[in-house]
Short mmCIF file of C-alpha atoms in Angstrom, two decimals:
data_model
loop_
_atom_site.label_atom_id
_atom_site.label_comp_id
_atom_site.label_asym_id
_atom_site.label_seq_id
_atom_site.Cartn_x
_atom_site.Cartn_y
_atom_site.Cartn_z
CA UNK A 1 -24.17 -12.54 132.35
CA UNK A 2 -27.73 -11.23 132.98
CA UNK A 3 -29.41 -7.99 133.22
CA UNK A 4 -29.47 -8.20 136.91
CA UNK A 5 -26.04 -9.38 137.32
CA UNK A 6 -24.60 -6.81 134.86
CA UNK A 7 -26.21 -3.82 136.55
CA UNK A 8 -24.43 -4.75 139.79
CA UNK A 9 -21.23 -6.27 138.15
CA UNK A 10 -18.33 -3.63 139.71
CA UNK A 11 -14.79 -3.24 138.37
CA UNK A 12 -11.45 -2.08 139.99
CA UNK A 13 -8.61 -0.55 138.45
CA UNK A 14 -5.91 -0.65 140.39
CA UNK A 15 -2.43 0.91 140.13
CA UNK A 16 0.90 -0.77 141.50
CA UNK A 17 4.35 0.50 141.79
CA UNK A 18 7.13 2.55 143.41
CA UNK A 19 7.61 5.92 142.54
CA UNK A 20 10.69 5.86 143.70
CA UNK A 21 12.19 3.49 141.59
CA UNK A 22 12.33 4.75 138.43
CA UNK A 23 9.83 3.54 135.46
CA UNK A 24 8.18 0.37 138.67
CA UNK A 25 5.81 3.96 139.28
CA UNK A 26 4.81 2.89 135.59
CA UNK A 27 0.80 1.96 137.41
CA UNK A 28 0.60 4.89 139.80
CA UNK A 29 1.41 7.46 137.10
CA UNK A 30 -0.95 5.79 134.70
CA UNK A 31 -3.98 6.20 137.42
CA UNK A 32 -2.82 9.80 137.70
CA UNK A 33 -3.54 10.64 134.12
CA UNK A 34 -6.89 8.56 134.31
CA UNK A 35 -7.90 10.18 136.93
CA UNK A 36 -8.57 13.04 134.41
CA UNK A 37 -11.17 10.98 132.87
CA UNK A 38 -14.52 10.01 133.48
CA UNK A 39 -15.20 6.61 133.75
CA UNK A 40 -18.19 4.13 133.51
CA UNK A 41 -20.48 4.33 136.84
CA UNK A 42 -19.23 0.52 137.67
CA UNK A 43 -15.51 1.17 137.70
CA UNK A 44 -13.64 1.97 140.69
CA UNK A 45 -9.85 3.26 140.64
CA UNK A 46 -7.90 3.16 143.03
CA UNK A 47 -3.46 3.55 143.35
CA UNK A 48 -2.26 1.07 145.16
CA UNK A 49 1.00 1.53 144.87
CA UNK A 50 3.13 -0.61 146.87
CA UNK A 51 0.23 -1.76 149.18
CA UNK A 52 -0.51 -5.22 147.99
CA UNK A 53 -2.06 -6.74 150.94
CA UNK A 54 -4.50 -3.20 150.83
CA UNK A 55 -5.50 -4.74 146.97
CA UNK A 56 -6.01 -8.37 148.19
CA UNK A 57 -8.13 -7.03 150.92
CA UNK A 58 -10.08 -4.55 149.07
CA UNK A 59 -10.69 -7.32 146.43
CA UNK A 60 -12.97 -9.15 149.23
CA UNK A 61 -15.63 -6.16 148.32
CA UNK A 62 -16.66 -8.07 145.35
CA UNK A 63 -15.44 -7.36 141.95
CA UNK A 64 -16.43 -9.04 138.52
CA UNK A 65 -13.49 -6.91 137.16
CA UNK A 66 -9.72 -6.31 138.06
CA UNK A 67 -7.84 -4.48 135.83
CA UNK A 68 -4.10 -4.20 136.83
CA UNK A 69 -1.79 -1.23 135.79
CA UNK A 70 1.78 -2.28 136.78
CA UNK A 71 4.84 -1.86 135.19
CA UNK A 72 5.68 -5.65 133.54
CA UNK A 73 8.91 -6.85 132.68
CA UNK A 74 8.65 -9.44 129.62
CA UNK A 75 11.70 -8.61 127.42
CA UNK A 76 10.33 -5.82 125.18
CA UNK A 77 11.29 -2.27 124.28
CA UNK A 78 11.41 0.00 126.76
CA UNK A 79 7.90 1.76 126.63
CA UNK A 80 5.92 -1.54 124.85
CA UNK A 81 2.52 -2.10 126.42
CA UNK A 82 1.03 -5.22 126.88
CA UNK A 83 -2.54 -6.93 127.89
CA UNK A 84 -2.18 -9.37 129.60
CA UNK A 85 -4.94 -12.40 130.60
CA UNK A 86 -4.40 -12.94 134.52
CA UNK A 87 -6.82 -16.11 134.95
CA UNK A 88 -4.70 -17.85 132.13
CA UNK A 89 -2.05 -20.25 133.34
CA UNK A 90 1.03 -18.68 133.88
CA UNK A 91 -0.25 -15.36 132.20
CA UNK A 92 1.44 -13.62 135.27
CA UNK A 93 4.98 -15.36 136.30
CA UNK A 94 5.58 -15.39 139.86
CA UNK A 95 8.33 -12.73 140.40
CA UNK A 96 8.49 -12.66 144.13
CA UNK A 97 5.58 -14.44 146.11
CA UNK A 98 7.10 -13.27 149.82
CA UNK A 99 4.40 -11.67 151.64
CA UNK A 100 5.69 -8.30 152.11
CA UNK A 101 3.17 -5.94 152.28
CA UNK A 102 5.59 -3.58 150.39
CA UNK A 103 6.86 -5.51 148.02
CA UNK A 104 3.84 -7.90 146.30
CA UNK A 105 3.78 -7.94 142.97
CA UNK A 106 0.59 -9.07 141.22
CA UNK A 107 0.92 -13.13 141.06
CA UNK A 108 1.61 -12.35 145.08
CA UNK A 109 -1.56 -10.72 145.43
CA UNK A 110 -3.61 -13.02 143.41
CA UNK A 111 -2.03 -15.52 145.59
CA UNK A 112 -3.23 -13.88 148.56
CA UNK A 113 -6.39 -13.08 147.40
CA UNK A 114 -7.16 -17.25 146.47
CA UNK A 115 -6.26 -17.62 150.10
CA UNK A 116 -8.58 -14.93 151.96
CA UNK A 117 -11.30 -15.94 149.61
CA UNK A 118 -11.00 -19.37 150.83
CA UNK A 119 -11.10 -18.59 154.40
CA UNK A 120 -14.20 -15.80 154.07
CA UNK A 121 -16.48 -17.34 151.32
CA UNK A 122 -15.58 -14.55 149.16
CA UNK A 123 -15.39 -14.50 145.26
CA UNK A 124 -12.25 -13.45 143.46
CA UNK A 125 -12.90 -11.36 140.45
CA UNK A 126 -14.25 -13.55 137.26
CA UNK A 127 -11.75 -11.60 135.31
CA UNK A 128 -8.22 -10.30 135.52
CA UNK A 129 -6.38 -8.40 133.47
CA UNK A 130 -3.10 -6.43 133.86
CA UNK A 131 -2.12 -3.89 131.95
CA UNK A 132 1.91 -3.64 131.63
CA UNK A 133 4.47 -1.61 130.65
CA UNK A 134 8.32 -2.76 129.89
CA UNK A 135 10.52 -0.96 132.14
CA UNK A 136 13.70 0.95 130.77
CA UNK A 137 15.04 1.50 134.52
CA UNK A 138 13.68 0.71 137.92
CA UNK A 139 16.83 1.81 139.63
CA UNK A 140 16.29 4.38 142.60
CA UNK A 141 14.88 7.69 141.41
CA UNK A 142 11.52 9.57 140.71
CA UNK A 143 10.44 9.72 137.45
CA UNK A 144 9.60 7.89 134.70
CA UNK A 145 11.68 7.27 131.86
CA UNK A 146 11.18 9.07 128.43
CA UNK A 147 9.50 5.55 126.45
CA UNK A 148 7.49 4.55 129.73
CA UNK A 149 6.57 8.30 130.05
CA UNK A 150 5.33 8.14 126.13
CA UNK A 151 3.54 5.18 126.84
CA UNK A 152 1.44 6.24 129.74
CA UNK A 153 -1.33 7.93 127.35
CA UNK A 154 -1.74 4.87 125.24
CA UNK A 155 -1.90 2.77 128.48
CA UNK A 156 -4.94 5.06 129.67
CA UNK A 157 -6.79 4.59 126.43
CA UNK A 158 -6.21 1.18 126.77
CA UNK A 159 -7.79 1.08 129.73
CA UNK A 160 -10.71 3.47 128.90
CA UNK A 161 -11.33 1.25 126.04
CA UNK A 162 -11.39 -1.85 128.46
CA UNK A 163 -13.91 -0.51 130.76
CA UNK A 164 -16.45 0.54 128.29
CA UNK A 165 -16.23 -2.79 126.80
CA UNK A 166 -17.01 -4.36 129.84
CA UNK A 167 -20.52 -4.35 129.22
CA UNK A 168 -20.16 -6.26 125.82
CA UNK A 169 -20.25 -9.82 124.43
CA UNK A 170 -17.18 -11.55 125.00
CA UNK A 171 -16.49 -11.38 121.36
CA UNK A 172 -16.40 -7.38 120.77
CA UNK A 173 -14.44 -7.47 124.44
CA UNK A 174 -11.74 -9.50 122.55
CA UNK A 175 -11.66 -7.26 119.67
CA UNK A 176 -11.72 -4.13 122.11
CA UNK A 177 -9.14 -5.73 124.43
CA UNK A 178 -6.54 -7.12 121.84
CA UNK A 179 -3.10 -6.63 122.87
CA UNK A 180 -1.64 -3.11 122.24
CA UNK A 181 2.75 -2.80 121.67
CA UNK A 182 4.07 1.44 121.10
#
């Protein structure tokens, strides 16, 4: 990337989940505590929540970024964060692709996204990455649960540490970005 295009190159972190299901408000907490923060100039957050088609939409603004903070159910430990590549082949399986504006999880939105780009001559962000969280519970209720809770810090330094490398080689990005596991 150039000078030029790196001085203009935006990112969005974006938070998804329901708060009222249990350890699924895993992204919308996580925002929360970054919000406390300061982050780069370049980097936009935002808490989704549970409106996808709001993401796809804002996406058309032009990102180079899109960092994803969603709770992410892959068969760990209650609590375990992952990293996770989005523009690698089935990096994000397809959980439910119904367009419900309440109910889109990420693949769903990416989906979307591919779609409105097509039809507007936008670009989709050059990178994706979502950062997950195994869920203990996502039954009804507020509140996380006590491993996601726990994990919540690490996720924001996770993501802290992902938008300050975004303005370095792709090989210091890798080191910065490696998969992190509580």
């Amino acid at each position: 990337m150039n000078d030029l295009a790196r001085k203009h190159a935006r990112t969005l972190v974006a938070g998804i989940g329901n708060i009222f299901l249990g350890d699924d408000g895993f992204g919308v907490e996580t925002v929360r505590a970054l919000s406390s923060h300061r982050l780069p100039d370049d980097v936009e957050m935002v808490d989704i929540g549970v409106r996808g088609v709001h993401l796809a939409y804002q996406l058309l603004d032009g990102y180079d970024t899109l960092v994803l903070i969603d709770a992410t159910a892959r068969g760990g430990r209650p609590g375990t964060l992952y990293l996770i590549e989005a523009d690698e082949p089935g990096a994000v399986e397809p959980q439910n692709a119904l367009l419900d504006g309440h109910r889109m999880s990420p693949d769903a939105v990416l989906a979307l996204l591919g779609t409105l780009c097509a039809g507007t001559g936008a670009v989709p962000p050059r990178r994706t990455l979502v950062v997950g969280c195994e869920p203990g519970s996502v039954d009804e209720g507020i509140g996380l649960s006590a491993p996601v809770t726990a994990a919540v810090p690490h996720a924001v330094r996770m993501v802290l540490d992902l938008v300050q490398a975004a303005d370095r080689p792709a090989e210091a990005r890798r080191t910065a970005a490696g998969p992190v596991m509580n």
